[in-house]
Coordinates of C-alpha atoms in Angstrom, one line a residue:
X1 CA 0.9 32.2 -28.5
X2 CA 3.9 33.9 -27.1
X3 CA 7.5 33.0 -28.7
X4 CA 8.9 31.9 -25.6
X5 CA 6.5 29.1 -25.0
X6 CA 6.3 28.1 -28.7
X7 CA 10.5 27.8 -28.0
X8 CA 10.1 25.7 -24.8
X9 CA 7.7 23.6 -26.0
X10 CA 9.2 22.5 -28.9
X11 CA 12.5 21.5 -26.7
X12 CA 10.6 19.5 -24.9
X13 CA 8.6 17.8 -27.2
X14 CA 12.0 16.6 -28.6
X15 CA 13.4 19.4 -31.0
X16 CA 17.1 19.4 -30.6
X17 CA 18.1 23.3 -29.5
X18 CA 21.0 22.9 -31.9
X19 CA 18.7 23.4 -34.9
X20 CA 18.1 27.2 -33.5
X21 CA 19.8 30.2 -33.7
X22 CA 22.4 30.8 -30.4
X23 CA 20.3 33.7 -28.9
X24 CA 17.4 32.3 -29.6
X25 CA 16.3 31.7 -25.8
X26 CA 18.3 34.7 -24.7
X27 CA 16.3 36.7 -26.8
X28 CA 13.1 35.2 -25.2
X29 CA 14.4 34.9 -21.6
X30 CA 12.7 37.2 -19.8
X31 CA 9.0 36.3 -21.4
X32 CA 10.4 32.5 -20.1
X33 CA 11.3 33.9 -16.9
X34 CA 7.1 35.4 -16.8
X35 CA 5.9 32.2 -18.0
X36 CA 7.8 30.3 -15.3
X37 CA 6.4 32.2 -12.4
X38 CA 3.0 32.5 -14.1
X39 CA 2.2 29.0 -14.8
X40 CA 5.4 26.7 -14.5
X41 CA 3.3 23.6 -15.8
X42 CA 3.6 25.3 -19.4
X43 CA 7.1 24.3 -18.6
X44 CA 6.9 20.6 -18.0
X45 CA 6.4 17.7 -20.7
X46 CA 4.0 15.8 -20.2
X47 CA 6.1 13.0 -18.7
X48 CA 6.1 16.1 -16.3
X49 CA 10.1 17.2 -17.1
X50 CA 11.4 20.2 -18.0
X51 CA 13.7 20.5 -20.9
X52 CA 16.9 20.3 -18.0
X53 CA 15.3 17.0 -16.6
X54 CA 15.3 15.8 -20.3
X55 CA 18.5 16.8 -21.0
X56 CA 20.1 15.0 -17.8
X57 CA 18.5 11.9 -17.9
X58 CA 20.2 11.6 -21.5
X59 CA 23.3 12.6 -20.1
X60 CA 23.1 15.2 -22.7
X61 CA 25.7 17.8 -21.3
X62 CA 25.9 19.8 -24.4
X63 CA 21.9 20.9 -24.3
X64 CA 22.3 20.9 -20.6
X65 CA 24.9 23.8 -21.5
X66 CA 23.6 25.4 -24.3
X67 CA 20.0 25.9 -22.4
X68 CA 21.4 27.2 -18.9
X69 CA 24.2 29.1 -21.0
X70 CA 21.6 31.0 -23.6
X71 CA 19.8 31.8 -20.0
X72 CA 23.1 33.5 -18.4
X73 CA 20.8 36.8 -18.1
X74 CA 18.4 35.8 -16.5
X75 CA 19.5 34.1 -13.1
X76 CA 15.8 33.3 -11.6
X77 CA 14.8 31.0 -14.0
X78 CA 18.2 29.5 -14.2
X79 CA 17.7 28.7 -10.4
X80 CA 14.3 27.5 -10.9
X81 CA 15.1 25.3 -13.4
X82 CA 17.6 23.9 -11.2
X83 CA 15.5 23.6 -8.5
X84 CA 12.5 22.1 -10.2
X85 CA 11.1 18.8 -9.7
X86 CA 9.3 16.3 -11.8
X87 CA 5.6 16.6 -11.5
X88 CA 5.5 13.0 -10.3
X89 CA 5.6 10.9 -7.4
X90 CA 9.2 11.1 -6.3
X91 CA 9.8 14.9 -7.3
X92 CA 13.6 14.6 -8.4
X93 CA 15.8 17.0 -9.6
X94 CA 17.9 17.4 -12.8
X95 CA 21.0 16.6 -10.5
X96 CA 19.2 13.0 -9.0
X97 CA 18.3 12.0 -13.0
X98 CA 22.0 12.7 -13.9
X99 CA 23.4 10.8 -11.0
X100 CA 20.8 8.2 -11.4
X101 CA 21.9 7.6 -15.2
X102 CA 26.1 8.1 -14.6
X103 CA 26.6 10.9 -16.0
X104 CA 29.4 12.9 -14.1
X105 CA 29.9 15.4 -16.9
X106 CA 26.3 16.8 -16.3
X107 CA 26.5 16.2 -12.7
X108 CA 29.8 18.7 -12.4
X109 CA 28.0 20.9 -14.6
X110 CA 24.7 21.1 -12.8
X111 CA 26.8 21.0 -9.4
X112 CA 29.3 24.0 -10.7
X113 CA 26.3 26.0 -11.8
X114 CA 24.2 26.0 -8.4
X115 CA 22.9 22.5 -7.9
X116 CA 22.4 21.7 -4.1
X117 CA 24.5 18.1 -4.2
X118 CA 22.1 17.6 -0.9
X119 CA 18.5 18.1 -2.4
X120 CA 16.3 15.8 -1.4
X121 CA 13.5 13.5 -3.4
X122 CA 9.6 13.5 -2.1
X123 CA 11.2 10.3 -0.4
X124 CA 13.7 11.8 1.1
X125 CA 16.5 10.3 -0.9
X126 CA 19.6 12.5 -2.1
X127 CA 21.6 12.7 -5.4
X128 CA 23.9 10.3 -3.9
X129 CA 21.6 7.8 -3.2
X130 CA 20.2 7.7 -6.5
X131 CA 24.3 7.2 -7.9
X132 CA 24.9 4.5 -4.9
X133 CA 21.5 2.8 -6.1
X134 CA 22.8 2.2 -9.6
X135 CA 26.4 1.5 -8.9
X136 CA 27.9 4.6 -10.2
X137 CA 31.1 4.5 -8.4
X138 CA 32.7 7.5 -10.1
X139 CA 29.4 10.1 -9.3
X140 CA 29.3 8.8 -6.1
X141 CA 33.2 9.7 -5.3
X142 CA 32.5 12.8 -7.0
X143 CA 29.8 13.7 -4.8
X144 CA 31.3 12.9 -1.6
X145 CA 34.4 14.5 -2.5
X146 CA 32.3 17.9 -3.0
X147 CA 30.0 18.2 -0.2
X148 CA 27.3 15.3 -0.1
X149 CA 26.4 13.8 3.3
X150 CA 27.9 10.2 3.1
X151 CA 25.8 9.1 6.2
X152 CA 22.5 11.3 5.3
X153 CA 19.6 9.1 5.3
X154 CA 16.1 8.8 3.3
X155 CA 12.7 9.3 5.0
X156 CA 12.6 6.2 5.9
X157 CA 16.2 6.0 7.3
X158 CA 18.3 4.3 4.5
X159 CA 21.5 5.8 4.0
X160 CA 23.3 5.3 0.7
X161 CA 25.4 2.6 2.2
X162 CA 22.0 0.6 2.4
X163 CA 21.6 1.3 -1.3
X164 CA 24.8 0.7 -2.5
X165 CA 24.8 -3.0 -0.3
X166 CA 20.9 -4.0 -1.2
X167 CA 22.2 -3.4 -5.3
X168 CA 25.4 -5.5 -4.9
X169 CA 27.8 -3.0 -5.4
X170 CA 30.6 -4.3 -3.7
X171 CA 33.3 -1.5 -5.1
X172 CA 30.7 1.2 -3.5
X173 CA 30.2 0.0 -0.4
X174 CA 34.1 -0.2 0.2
X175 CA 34.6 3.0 -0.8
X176 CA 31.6 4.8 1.2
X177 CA 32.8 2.7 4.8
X178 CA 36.2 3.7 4.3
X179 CA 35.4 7.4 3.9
X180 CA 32.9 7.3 7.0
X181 CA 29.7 5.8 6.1
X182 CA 28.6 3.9 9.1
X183 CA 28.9 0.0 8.6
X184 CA 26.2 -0.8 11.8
X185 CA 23.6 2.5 10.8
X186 CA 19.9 1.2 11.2
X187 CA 17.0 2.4 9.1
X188 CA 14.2 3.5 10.9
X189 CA 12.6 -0.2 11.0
X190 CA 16.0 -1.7 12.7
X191 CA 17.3 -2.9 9.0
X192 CA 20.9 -2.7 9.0
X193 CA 23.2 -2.6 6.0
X194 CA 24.1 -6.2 6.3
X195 CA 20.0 -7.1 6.5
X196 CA 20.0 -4.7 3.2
X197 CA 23.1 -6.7 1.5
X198 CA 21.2 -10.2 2.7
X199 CA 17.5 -9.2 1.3
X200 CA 19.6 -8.5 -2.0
X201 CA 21.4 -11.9 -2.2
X202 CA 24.6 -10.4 -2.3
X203 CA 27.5 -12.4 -1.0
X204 CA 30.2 -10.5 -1.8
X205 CA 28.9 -7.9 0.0
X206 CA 27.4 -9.8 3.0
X207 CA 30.9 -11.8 3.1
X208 CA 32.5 -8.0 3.3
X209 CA 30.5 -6.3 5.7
X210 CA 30.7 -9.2 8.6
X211 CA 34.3 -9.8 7.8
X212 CA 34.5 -5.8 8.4
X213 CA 32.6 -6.0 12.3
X214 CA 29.0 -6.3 10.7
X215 CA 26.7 -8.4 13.3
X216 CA 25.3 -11.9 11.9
X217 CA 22.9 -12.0 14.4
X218 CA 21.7 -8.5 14.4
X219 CA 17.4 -8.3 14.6
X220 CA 15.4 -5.4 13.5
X221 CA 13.2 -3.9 15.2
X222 CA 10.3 -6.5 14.6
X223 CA 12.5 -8.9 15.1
X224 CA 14.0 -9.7 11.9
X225 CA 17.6 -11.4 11.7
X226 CA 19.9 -11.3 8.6
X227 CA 19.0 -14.9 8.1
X228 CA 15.4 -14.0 7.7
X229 CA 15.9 -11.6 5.1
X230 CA 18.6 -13.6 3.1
X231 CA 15.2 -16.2 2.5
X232 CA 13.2 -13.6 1.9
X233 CA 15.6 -12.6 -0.8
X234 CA 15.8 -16.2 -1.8
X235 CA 19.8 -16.3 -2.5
X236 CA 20.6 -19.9 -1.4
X237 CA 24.3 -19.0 -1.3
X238 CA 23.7 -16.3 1.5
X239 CA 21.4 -18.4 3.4
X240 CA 24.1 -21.0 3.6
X241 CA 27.2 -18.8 4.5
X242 CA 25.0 -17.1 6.9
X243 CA 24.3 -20.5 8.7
X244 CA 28.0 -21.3 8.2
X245 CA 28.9 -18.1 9.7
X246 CA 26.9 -18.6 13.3
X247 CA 23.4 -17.9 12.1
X248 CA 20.8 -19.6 13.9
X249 CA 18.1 -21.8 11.1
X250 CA 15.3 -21.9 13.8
X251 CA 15.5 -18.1 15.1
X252 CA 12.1 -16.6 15.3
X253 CA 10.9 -12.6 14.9
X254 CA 9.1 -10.9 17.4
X255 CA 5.3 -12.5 15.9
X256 CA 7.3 -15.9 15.9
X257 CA 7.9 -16.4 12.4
X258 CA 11.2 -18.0 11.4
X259 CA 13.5 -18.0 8.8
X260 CA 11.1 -20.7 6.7
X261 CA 8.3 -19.3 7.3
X262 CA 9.8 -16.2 5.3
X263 CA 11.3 -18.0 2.9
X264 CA 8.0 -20.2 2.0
X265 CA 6.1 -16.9 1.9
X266 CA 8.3 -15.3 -0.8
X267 CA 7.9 -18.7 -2.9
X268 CA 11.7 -20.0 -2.5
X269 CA 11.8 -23.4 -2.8
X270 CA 15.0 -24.0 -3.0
X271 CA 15.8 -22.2 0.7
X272 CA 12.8 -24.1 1.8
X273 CA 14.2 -27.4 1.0
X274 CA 17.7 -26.5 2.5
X275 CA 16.4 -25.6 5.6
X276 CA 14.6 -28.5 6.4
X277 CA 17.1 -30.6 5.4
X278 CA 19.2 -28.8 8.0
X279 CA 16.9 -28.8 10.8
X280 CA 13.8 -26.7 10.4
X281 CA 10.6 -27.8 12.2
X282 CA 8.6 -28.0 8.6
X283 CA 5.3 -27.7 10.7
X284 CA 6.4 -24.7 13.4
X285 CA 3.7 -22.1 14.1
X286 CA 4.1 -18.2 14.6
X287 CA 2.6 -16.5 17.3
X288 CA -0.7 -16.5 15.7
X289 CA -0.3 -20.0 15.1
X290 CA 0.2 -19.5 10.9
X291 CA 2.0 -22.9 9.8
X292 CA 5.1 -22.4 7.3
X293 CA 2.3 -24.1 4.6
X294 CA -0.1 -20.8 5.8
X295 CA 2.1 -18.7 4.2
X296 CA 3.3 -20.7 1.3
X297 CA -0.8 -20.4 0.6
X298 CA -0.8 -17.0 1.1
X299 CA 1.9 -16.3 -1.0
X300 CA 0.5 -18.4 -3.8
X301 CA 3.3 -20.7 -4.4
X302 CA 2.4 -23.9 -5.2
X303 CA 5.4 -25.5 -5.5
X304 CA 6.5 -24.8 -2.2
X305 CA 2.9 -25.7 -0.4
X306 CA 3.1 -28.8 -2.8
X307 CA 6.7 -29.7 -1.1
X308 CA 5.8 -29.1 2.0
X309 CA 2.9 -30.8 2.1
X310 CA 4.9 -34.1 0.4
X311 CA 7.3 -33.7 3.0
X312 CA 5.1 -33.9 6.7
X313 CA 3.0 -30.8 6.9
X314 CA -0.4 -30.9 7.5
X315 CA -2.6 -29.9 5.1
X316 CA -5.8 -29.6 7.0
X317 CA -3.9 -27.4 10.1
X318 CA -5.2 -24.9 11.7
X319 CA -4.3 -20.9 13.2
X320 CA -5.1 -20.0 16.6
X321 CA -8.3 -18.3 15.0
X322 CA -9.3 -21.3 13.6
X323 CA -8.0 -20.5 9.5
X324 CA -6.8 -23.4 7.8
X325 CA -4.1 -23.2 5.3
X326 CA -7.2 -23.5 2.7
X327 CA -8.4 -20.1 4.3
X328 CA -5.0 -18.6 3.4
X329 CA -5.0 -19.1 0.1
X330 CA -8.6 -18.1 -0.8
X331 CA -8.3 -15.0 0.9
X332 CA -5.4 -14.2 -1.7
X333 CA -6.9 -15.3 -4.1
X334 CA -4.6 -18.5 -5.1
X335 CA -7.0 -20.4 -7.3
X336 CA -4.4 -22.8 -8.2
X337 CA -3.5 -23.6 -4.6
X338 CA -7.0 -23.6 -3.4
X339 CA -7.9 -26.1 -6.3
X340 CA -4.1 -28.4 -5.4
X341 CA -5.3 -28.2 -2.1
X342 CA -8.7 -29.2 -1.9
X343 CA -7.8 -32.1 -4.3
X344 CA -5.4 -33.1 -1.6
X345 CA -7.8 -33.8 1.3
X346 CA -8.6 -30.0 2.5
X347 CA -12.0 -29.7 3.3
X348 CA -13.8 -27.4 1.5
X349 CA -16.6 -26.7 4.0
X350 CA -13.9 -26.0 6.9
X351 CA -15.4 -23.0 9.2
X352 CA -12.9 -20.8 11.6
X353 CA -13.0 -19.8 15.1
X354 CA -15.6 -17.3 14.0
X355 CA -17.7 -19.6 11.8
X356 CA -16.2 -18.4 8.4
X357 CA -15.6 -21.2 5.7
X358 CA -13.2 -20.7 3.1
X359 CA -16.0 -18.8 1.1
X360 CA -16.4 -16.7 3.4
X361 CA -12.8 -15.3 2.8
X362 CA -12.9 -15.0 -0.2
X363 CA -15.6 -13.1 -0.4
X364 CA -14.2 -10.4 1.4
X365 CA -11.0 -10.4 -0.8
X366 CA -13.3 -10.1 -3.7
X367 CA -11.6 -13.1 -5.2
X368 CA -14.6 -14.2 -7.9
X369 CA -12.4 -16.8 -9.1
X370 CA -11.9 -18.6 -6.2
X371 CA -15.6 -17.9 -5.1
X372 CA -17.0 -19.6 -8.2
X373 CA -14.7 -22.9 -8.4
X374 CA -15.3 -23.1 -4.7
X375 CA -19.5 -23.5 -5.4
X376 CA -19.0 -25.4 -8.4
X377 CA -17.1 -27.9 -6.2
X378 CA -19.5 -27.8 -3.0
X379 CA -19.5 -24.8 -1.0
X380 CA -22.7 -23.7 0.3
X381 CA -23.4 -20.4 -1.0
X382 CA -26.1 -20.0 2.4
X383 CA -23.7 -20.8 4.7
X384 CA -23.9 -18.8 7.7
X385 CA -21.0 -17.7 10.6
X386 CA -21.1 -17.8 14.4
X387 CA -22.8 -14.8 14.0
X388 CA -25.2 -15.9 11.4
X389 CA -23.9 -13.4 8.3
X390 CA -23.6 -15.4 5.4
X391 CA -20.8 -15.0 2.2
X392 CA -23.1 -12.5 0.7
X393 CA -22.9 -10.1 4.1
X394 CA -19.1 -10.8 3.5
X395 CA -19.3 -9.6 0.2
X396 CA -21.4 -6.8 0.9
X397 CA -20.0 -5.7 3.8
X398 CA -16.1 -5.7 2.0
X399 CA -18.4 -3.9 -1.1
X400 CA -17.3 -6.6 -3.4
X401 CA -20.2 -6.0 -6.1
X402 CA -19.1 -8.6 -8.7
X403 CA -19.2 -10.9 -5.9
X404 CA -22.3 -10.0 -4.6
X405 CA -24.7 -9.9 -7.9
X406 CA -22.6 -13.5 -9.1
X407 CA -23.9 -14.9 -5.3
X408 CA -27.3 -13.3 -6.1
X409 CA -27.5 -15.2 -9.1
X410 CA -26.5 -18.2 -7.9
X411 CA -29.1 -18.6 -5.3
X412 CA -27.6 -16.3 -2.2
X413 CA -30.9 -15.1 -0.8
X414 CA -30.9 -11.0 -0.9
X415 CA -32.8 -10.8 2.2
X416 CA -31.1 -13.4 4.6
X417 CA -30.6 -12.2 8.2
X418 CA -28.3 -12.2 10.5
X419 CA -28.3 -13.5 14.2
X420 CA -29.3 -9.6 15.1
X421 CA -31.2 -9.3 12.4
X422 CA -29.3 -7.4 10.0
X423 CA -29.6 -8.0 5.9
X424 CA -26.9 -7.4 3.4
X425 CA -28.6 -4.3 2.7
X426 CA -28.0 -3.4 6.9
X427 CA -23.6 -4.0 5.6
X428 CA -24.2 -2.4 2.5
X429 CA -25.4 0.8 3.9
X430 CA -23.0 0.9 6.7
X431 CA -20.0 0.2 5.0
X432 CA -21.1 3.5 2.2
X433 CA -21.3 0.7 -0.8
X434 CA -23.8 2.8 -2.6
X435 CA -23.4 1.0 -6.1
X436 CA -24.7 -2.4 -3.7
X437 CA -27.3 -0.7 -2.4
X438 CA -28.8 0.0 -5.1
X439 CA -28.6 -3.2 -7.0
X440 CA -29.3 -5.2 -4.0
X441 CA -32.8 -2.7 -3.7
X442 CA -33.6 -3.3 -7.5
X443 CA -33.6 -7.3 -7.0
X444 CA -35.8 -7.6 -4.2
X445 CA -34.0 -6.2 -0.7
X446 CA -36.7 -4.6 1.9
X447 CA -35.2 -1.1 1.7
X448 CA -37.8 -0.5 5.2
X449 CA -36.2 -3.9 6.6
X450 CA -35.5 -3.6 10.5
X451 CA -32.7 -5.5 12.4
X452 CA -33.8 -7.0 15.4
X453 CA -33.7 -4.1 17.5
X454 CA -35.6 -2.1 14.8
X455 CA -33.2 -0.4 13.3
X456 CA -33.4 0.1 9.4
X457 CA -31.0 0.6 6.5
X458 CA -31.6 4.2 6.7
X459 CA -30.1 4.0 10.4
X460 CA -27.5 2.5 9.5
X461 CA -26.3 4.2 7.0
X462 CA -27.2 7.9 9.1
X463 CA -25.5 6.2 12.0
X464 CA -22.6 5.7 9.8
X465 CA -22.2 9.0 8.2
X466 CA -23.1 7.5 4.9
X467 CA -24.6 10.7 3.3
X468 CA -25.2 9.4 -0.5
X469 CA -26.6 6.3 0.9
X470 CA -29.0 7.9 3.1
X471 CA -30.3 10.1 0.3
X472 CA -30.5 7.8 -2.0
X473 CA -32.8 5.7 0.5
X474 CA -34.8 8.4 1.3
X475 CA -35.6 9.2 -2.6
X476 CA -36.3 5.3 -2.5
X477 CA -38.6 5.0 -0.7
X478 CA -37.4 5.1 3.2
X479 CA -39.1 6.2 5.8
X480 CA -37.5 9.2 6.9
X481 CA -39.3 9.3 10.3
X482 CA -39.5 5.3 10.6
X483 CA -38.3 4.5 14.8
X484 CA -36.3 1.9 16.3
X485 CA -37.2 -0.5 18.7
X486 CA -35.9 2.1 21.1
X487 CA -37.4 4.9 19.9
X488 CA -34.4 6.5 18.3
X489 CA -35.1 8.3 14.5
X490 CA -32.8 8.1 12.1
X491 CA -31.5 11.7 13.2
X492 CA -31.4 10.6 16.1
X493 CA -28.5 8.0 14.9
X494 CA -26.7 11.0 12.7
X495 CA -27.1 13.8 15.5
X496 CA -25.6 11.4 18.2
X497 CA -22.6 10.3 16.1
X498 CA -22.0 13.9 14.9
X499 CA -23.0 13.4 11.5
X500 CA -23.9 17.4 11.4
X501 CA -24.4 17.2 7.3
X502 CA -26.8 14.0 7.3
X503 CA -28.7 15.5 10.6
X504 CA -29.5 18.6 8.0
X505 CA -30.1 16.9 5.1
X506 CA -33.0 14.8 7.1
X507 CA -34.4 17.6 8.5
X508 CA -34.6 19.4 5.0
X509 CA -36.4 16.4 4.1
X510 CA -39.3 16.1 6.7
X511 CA -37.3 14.6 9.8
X512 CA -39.4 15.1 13.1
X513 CA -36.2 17.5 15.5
X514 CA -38.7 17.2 18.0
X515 CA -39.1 13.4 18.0
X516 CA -38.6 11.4 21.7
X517 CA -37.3 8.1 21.9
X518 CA -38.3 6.0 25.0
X519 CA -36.0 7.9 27.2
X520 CA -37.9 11.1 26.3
X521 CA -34.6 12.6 24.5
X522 CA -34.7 14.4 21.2
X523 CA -32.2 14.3 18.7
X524 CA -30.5 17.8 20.3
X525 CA -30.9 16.2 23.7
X526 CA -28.0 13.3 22.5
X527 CA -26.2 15.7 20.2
X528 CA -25.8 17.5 23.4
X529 CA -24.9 14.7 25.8
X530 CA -22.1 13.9 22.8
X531 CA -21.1 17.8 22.9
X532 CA -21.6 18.1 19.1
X533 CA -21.7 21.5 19.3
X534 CA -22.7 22.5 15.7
X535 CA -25.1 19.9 15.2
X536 CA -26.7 21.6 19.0
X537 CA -26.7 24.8 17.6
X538 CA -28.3 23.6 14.3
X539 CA -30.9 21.9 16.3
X540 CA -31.7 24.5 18.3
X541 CA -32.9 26.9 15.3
X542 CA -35.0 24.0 13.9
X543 CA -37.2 24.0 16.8

């Protein structure tokens, strides 16, 4: 093992470089230069830092000098080094980790010795966001004082003033306005500064910005007003000054939700309570006709449905689609509010617009929890939708497994139908649940089962560009050849949807490319109606 990697490795496995000799990397800098370009992730730890990164997390200025100083030679790796990101998702440099952690020492150092103070994160965010984030005031003014973009923003459009306010840190936020941050700046969802400071809680902040020309009744771009996200934040204080301040308590966002139905989502009872007992409509609906209890249910917070529901609002309410708030919280997956609920008058049994009952939804969640309780206490485990699936298509179709073999096992017949005739092997198959497939296949499903218009599993799953399903059919047992009620194959399905790598794998495997369905078309025939022109000129050899 080379020197140089036995050296670099034991810095970053920990070994302080003040236990070896001064010229001890300057000796091996060139073989860490060739390493470095060779394969840089000998280079990284395996929290996926280099020995810099280390170093300026720690705020470790003398390592950070001794390392880059023993490499003074050898100027490549020096600039790699400082240009290297971590291996994971946010890709920071040395620079953001010493800004991050406060450390101005390191962050003049790094700066002095080639640091970019603009270098961006993998989201977009600069050293001096990561500072503003944490409330360090001192790297900040540093920063800003020696080049860094006061008003640069983050891939999603927050500047650092949006940082600094959504953290609370009053002293930054001064300091950034009065050296030209923008105090109205949007992010690219509408959210100003203020909305940032209110999401926060942060009345200091909130109190500064509006008393600075911030606007209390600014919206974002779905919508959303300061108030909104003051309850989503769930700071009772700002919610109240807000209102003091010209807020409006019954303002609604684009999709009609107000200010308590965010609150009731987020679980904050105590903004709840203040806002009805200040004039909000406890049973008010949002566009799609979700009661404030609806998303109480969804959000799982029991307290909040419980106080709602002690206070006026309906319990047994329903969404323009149909959902009661019962609906809500089993398709989240709130045992605890399905059980308060249904002990409180909801009816178990309830069906939607569409047909679904509360098992129904969640199945398709793949809540197990919820599904169990909810047959032990009544739900029919057959029950069928306007469209005749039942829970097990749901949990099929959604490739909830666990849900499907408990439903199995608890009397869900495997080869139920729907109104067109489909089983849950038809959902399984199109939806590429492979793993159902083939339990469903080994306790009892008809893997040669047609839908009323004759179409099999294997169609489906050819028609869906479900490669591993169809072979695994095939090697089943499936009729490779087997025709719909129309006359269609099942490369007839794949070749007309484009599915070039299914069409060849059936054809490999006995598939008629010559077959005729009552229109007297072949499989190339619709491949060439659909201008697949691979799967055309495939077809073409094969005859």
């Amino acid at each position: 093992m080379q020197p140089a990697y036995q050296v670099t490795r034991a810095f970053l496995n920990g070994q302080l470089p003040e236990s070896l000799p001064e010229n001890t990397l300057a000796r091996y800098g060139k073989q860490i230069e060739r390493l470095w370009q060779s394969d840089q992730k000998n280079l990284y730890n395996k929290e996926g830092m280099t020995l810099l990164h280390l170093a300026a997390k720690e705020g470790t200025v003398k390592i950070v000098t001794f390392y880059l100083n023993s490499l003074k030679e050898h100027e490549k790796i020096i600039q790699s080094l400082l240009e290297a990101t971590t291996t994971g998702y946010y890709k920071e440099t040395a620079l953001h980790l010493a800004a991050a952690g406060g450390y101005l020492d390191v962050v003049q150092w790094l700066v002095e010795h080639g640091a970019d103070v603009n270098v961006k994160s993998n989201n977009g965010q600069t050293v001096l966001h990561s500072a503003a984030q944490r409330g360090k005031w001192d790297v900040v003014q540093w920063l800003v004082e020696h080049g860094a973009d006061v008003n640069v923003k983050s891939d999603d459009g927050e500047t650092v003033l949006h940082s600094a306010a959504q953290r609370g840190n009053l002293d930054v936020v001064q300091w950034l306005v009065e050296h030209g941050s923008d105090i109205n700046v949007k992010s690219n969802y509408g959210e100003t500064v203020l909305h940032s400071a209110a999401q926060g809680g942060n009345l200091d902040v909130v109190q500064w910005l509006v008393e600075h020309g911030a606007d209390v009744n600014v919206k974002s771009n779905n919508g959303q007003t300061v108030l909104h996200s003051a309850a989503q934040g769930g700071n009772l204080d700002v919610v109240q000054w807000l209102v003091e301040h010209g807020s409006d308590v019954n303002v609604k966002s684009d999709d009609g939700e107000t200010v308590l139905h965010s609150a009731a989502q987020r679980g904050n009872l105590d903004v709840v309570q203040w806002l009805v007992e200040h004039g909000s409509d406890i049973n008010v609906k949002r566009n799609y006709g979700e009661t404030v209890l609806h998303l109480a249910a969804q959000g799982g917070n029991l307290d909040v449905v419980q106080w709602l529901v002690e206070h006026g609002a309906d319990v047994n309410v329903k969404s323009n689609n149909g959902q009661t708030v019962l609906h809500s919280a089993a398709q989240r997956g709130n045992l605890d509010v399905v059980q308060w609920l249904v002990e409180h008058g909801s009816d178990i049994n309830v069906k939607s617009n569409y047909g679904e009952t509360v098992l129904h939804s969640a199945a398709q969640r793949g809540n197990l929890d919820v599904v169990q309780w909810l047959v032990e206490h009544g739900a029919d485990v057959n029950v069928k939708s306007n469209n005749g699936q039942t829970v097990l298509h749901s949990a099929a179709e959604w490739g909830k497994w666990d849900i499907v073999q408990w439903l199995v096992e608890h009397g869900a017949d495997v080869n139920v139908k729907s109104d067109d005739g489909e089983t849950v092997l038809h959902s399984a198959a199109q939806e590429d649940e492979w793993d159902i497939v083939q339990w469903l296949v080994e306790h009892g499903a008809d893997v040669n089962v047609k839908s009323d218009d004759g179409e099999t599993v294997l169609h489906s799953a050819a028609e869906w560009g479900k490669w591993d399903v169809v072979q695994w059919l095939v090697e089943h047992g499936a009729d490779v050849n087997v025709k719909s009620d129309d006359g269609e194959t099942v490369v007839h399905s794949a070749a007309q949807r484009g599915n070039l790598d299914i069409v060849q794998w059936l054809v490999e495997h006995g598939a008629d490319v010559n077959a005729t369905n009552i229109d007297g078309k072949t499989p190339l025939n619709l491949a060439e109606e659909r201008r697949h022109e691979k799967i055309t000129e495939y077809l073409k050899k094969r005859q």
